[in-house]
PDB file of C-alpha atoms and ligand atoms in Angstrom:
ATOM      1  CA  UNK A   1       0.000   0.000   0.000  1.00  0.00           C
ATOM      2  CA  UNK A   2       1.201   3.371  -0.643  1.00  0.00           C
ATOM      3  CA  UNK A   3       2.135   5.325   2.434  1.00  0.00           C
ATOM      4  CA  UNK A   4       0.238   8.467   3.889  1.00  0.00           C
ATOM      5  CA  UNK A   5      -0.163  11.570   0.933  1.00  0.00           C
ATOM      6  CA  UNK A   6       2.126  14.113   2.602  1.00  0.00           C
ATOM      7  CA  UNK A   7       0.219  17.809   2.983  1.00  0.00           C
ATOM      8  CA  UNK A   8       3.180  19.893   3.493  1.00  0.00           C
ATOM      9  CA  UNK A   9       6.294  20.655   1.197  1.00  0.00           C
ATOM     10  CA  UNK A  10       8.578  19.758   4.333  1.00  0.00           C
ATOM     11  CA  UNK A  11       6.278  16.138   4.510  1.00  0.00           C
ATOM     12  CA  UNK A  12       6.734  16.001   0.771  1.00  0.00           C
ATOM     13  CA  UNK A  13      10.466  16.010   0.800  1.00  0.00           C
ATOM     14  CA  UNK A  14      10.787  13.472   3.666  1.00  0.00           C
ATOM     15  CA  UNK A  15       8.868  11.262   1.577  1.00  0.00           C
ATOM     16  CA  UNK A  16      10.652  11.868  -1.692  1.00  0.00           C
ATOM     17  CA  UNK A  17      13.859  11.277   0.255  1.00  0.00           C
ATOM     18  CA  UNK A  18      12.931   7.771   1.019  1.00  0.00           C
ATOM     19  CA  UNK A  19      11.228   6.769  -2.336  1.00  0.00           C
ATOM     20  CA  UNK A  20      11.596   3.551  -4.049  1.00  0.00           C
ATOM     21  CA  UNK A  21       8.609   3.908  -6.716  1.00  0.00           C
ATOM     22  CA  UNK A  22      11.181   2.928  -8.952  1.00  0.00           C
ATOM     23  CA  UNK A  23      14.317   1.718  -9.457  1.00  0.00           C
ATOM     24  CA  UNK A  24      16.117   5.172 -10.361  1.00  0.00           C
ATOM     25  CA  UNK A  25      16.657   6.136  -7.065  1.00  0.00           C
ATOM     26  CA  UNK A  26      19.527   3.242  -6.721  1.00  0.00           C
ATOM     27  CA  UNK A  27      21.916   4.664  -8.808  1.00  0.00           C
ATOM     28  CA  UNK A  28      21.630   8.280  -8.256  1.00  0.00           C
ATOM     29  CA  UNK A  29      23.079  10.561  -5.735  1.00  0.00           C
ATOM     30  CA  UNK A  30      20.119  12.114  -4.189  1.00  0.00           C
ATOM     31  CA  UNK A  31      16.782  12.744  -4.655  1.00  0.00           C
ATOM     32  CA  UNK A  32      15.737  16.277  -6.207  1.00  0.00           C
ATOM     33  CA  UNK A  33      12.712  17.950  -4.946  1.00  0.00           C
ATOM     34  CA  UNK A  34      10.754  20.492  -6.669  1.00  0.00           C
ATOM     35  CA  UNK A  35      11.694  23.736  -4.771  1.00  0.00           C
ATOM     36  CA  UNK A  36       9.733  27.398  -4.111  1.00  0.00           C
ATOM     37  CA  UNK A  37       6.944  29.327  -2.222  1.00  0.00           C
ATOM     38  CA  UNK A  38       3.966  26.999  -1.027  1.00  0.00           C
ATOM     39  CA  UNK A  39       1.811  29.512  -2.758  1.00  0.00           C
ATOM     40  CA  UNK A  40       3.537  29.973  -5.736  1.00  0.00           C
ATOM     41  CA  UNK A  41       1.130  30.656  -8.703  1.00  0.00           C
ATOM     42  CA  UNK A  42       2.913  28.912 -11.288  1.00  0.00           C
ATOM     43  CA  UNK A  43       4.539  25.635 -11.538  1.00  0.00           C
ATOM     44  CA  UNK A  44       7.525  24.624 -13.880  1.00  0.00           C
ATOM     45  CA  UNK A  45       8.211  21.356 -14.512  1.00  0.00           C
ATOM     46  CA  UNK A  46      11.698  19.802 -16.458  1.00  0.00           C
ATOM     47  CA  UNK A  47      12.273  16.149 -17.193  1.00  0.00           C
ATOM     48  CA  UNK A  48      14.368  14.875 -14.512  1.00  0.00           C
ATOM     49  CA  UNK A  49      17.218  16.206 -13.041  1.00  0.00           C
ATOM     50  CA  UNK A  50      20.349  16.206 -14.323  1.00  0.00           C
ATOM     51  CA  UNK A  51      24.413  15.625 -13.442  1.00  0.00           C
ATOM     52  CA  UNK A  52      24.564  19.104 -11.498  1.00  0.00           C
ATOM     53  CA  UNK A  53      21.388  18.902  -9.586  1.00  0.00           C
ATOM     54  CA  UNK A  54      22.073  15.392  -8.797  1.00  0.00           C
ATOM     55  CA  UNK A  55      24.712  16.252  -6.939  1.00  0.00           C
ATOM     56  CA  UNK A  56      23.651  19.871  -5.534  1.00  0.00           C
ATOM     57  CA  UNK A  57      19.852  18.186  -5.058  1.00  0.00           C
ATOM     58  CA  UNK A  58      18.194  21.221  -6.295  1.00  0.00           C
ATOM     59  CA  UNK A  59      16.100  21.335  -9.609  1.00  0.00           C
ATOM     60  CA  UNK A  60      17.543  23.330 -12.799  1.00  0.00           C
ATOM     61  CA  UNK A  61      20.686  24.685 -11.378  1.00  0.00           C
ATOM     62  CA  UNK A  62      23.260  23.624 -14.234  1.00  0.00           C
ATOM     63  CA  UNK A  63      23.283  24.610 -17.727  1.00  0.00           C
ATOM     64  CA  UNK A  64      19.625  24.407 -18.490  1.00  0.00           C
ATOM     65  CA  UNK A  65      19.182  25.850 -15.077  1.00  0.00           C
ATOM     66  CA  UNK A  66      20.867  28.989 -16.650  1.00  0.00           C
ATOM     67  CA  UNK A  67      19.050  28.833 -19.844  1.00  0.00           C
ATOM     68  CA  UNK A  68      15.627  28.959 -18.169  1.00  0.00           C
ATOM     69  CA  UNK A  69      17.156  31.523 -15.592  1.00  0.00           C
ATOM     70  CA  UNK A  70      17.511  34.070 -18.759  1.00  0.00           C
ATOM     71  CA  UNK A  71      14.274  33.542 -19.795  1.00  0.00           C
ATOM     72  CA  UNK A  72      12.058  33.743 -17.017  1.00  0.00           C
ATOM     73  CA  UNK A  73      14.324  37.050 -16.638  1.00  0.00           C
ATOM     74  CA  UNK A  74      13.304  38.227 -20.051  1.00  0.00           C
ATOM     75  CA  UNK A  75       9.615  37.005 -19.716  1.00  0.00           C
ATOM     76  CA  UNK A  76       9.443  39.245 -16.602  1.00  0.00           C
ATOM     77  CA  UNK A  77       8.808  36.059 -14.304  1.00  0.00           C
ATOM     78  CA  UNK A  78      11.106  36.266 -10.410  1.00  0.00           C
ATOM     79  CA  UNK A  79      12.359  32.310 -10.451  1.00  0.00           C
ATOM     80  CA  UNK A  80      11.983  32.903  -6.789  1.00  0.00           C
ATOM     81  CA  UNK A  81       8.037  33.445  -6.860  1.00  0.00           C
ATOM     82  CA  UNK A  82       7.803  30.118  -9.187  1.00  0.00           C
ATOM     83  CA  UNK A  83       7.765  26.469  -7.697  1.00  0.00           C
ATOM     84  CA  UNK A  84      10.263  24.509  -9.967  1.00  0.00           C
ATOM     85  CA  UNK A  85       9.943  20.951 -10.240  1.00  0.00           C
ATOM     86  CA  UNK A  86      10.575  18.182 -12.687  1.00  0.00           C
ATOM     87  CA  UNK A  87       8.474  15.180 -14.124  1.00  0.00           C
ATOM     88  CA  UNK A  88      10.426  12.445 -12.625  1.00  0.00           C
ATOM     89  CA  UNK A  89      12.749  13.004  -9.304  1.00  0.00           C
ATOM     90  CA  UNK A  90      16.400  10.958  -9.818  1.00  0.00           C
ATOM     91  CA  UNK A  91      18.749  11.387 -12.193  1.00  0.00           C
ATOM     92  CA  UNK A  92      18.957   8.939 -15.029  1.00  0.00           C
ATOM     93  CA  UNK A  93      22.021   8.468 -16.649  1.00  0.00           C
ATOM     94  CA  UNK A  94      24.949   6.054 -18.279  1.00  0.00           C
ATOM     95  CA  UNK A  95      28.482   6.205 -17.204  1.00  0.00           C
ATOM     96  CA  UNK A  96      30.965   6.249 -19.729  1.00  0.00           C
ATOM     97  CA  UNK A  97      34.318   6.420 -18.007  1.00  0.00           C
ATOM     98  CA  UNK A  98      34.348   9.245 -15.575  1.00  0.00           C
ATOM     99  CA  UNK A  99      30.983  11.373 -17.438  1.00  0.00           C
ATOM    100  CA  UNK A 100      27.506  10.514 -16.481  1.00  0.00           C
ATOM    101  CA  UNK A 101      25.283  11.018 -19.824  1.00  0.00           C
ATOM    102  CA  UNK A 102      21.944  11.405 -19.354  1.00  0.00           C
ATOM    103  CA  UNK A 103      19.661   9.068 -20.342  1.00  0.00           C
ATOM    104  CA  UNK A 104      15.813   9.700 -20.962  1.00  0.00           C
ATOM    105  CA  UNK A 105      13.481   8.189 -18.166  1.00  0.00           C
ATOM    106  CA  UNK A 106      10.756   5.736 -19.720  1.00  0.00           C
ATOM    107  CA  UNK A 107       6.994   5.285 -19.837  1.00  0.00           C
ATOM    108  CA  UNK A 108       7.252   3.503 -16.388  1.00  0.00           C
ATOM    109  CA  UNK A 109       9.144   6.043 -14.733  1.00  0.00           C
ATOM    110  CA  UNK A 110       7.276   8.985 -15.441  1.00  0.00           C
ATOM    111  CA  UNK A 111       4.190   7.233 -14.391  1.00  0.00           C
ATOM    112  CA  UNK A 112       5.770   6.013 -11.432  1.00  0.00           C
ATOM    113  CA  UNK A 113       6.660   9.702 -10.196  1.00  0.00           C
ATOM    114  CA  UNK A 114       3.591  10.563 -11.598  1.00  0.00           C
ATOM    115  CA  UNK A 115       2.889  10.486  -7.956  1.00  0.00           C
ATOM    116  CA  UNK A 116       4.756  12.842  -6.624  1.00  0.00           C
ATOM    117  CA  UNK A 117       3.848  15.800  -9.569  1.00  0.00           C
ATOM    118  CA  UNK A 118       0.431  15.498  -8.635  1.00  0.00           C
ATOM    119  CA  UNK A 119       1.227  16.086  -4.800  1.00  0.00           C
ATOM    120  CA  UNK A 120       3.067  19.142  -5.477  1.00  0.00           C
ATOM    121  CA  UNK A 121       0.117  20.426  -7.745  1.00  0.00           C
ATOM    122  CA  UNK A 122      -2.411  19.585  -5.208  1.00  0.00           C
ATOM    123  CA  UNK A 123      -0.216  21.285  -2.016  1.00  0.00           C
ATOM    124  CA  UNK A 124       1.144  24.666  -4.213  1.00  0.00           C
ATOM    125  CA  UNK A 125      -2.282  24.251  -6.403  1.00  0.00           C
ATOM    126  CA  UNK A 126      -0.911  27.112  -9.139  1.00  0.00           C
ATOM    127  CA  UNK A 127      -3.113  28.305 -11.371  1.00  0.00           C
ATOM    128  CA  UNK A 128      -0.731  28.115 -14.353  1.00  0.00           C
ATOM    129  CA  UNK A 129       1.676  25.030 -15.063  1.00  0.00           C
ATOM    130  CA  UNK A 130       4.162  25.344 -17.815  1.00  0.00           C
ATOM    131  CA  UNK A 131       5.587  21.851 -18.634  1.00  0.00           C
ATOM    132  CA  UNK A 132       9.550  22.093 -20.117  1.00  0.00           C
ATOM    133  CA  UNK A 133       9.941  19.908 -22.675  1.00  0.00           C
ATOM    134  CA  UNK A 134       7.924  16.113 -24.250  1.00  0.00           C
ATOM    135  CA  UNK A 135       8.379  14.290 -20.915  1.00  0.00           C
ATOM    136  CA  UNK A 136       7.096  17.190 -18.742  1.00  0.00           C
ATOM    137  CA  UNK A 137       3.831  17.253 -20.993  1.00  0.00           C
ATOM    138  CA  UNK A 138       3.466  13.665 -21.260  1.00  0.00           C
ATOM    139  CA  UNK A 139       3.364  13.324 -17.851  1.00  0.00           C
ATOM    140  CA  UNK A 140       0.777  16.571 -16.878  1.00  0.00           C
ATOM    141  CA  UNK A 141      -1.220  15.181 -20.278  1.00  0.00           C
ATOM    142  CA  UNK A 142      -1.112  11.363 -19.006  1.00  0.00           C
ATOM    143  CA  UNK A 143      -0.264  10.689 -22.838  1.00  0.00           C
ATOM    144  CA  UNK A 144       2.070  10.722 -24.887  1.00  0.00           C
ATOM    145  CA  UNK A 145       2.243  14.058 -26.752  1.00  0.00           C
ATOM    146  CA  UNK A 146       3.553  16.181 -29.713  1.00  0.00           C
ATOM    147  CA  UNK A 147       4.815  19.727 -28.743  1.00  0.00           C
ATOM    148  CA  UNK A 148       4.521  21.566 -31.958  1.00  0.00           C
ATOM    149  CA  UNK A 149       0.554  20.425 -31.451  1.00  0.00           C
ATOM    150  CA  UNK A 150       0.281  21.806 -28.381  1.00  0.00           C
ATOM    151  CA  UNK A 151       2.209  24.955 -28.179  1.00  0.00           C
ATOM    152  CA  UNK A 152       0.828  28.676 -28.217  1.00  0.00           C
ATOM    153  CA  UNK A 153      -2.184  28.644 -26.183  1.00  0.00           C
ATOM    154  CA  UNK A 154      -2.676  26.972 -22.641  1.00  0.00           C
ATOM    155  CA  UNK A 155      -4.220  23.499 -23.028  1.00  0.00           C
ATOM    156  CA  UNK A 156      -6.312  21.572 -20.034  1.00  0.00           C
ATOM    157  CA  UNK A 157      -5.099  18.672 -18.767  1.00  0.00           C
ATOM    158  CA  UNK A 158      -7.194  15.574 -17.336  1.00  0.00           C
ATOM    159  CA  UNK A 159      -7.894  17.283 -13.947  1.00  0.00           C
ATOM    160  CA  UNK A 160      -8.547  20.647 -15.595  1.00  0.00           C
ATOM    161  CA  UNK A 161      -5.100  21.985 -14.740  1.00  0.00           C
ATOM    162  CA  UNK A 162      -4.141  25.256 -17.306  1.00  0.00           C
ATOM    163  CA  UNK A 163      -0.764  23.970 -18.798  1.00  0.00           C
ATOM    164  CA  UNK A 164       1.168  26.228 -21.187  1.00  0.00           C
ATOM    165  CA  UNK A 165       3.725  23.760 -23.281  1.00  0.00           C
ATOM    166  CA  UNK A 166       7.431  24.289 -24.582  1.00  0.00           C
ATOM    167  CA  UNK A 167      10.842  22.859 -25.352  1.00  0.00           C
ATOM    168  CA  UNK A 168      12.777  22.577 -22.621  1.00  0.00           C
ATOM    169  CA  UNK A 169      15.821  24.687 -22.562  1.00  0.00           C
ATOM    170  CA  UNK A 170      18.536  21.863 -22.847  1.00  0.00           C
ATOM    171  CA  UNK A 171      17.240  21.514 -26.557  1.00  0.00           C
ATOM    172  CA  UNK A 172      18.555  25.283 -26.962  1.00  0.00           C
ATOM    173  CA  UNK A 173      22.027  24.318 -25.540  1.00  0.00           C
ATOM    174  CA  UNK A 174      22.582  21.820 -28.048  1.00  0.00           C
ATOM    175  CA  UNK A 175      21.422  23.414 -31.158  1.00  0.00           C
ATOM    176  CA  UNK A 176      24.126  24.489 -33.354  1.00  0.00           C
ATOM    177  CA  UNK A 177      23.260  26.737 -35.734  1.00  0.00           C
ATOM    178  CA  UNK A 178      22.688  30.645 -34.230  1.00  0.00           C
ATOM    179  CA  UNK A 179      19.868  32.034 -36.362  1.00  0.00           C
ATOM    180  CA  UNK A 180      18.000  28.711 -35.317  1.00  0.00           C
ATOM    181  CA  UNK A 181      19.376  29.070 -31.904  1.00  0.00           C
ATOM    182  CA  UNK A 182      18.207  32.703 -31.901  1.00  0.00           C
ATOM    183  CA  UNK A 183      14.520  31.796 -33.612  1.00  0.00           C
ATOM    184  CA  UNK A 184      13.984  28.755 -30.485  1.00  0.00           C
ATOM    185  CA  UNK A 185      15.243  30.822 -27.851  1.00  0.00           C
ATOM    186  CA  UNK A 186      12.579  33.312 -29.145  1.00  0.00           C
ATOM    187  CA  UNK A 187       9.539  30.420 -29.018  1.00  0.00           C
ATOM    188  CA  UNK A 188      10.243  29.285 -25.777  1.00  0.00           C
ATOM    189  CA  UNK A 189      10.465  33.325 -24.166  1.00  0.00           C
ATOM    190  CA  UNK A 190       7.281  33.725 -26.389  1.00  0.00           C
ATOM    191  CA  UNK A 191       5.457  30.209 -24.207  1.00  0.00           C
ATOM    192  CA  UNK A 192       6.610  31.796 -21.224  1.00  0.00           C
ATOM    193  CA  UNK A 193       5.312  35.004 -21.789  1.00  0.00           C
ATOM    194  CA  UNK A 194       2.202  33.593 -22.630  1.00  0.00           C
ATOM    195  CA  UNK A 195       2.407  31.941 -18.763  1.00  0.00           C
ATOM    196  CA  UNK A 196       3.383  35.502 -17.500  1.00  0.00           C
ATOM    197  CA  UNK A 197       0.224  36.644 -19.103  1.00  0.00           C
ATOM    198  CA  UNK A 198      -2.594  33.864 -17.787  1.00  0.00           C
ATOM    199  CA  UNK A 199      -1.078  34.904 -14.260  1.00  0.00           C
ATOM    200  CA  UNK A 200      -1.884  38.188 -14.750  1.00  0.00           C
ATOM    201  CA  UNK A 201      -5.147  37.355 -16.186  1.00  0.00           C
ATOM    202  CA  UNK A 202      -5.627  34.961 -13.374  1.00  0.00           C
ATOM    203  CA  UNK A 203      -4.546  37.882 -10.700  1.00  0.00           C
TER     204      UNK A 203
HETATM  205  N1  URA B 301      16.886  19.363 -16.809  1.00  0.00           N
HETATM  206  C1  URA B 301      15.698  19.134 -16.225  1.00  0.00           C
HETATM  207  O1  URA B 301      14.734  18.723 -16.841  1.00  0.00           O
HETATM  208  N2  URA B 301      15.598  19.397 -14.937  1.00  0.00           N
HETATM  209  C2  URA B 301      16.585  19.849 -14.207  1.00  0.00           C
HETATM  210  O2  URA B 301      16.389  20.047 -13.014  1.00  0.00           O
HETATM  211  C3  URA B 301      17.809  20.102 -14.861  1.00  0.00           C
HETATM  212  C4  URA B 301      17.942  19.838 -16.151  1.00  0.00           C
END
């Protein structure tokens, strides 16, 4: 049976520390809790997290980190007023020799965590969600889903949640090419504008 649904973000991370939903937790260093005011009105959510917030255990605090750090910057949104989490809670990953590569986490694991997402949206209960990236939406949607599809206006997901889709920001980092870096970088402020706006329309 599954144990008591914590109510508090403290009871939520005691929990999270000692999950074994799946078998991720084995290999990585930590678990990484979503992290930011109890009352924060919008929720971010990544994929998992990766080598640096594995070992830090704090969500989007390496290279993406920085990425989305810009952006919310530029979209006008304080990362400190925003509850940052991500879809599924350990760090996946391959070692090859000394690097850790990340690996993406699977159908099972996102349900698994599944678990956990919906806690955090039912304690911080935002009124706008912006998923980062396919695995962030598949796991809000319960589906698997196709980003271009979904992108440019908020869409509802199965418990009525307002969720505003985009890449995630690790996609920018590995894009080559500057005048295709320059035209993503400008989608994904554009998405999170769009969240800015349904808080302020939500205010
Ligand atoms: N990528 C994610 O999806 N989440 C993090 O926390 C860091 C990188």
């Amino acid at each position: 049976m599954d144990d008591p649904i914590p109510t508090t973000l403290k009871g939520l991370v005691d929990a999270e520390t000692s999950c074994r939903r799946c078998p991720l937790y084995r290999d990585a260093t930590q678990v990484v809790p979503g992290e930011g005011p109890r009352r924060a009105r919008m929720l971010l959510v990544g994929e998992q997290p990766g080598d640096q917030e594995d070992r830090q255990g704090r969500p989007f605090v390496g290279p993406a980190g920085r990425v989305l750090d810009r952006a919310l910057a530029e979209a006008g949104i304080d990362r400190q007023t925003v509850f940052v989490t991500n879809a599924v809670k350990h760090f996946k990953f391959e070692q090859r020799g000394k690097r850790r590569l990340h690996k993406k986490p699977n159908a099972h694991e996102i349900e698994r965590c599944h678990w956990w997402l919906d806690i955090e949206k039912a304690i911080v209960r935002p009124p706008v969600i912006v998923a980062l990236g396919a695995t962030a939406a598949r796991s809000l949607m319960g589906r698997p889903v196709t980003l271009a599809k979904l992108r440019g206006a908020p869409v509802a997901a199965p418990d009525g949640s307002r969720v505003v889709v985009t890449i995630h920001p690790s996609y920018l980092l590995r894009i080559r090419a500057a005048e295709d870096k320059a035209r993503e970088y400008a989608g994904f402020l554009a998405d999170l504008k769009l969240g800015a706006r349904l808080l302020a329309d939500a205010a």
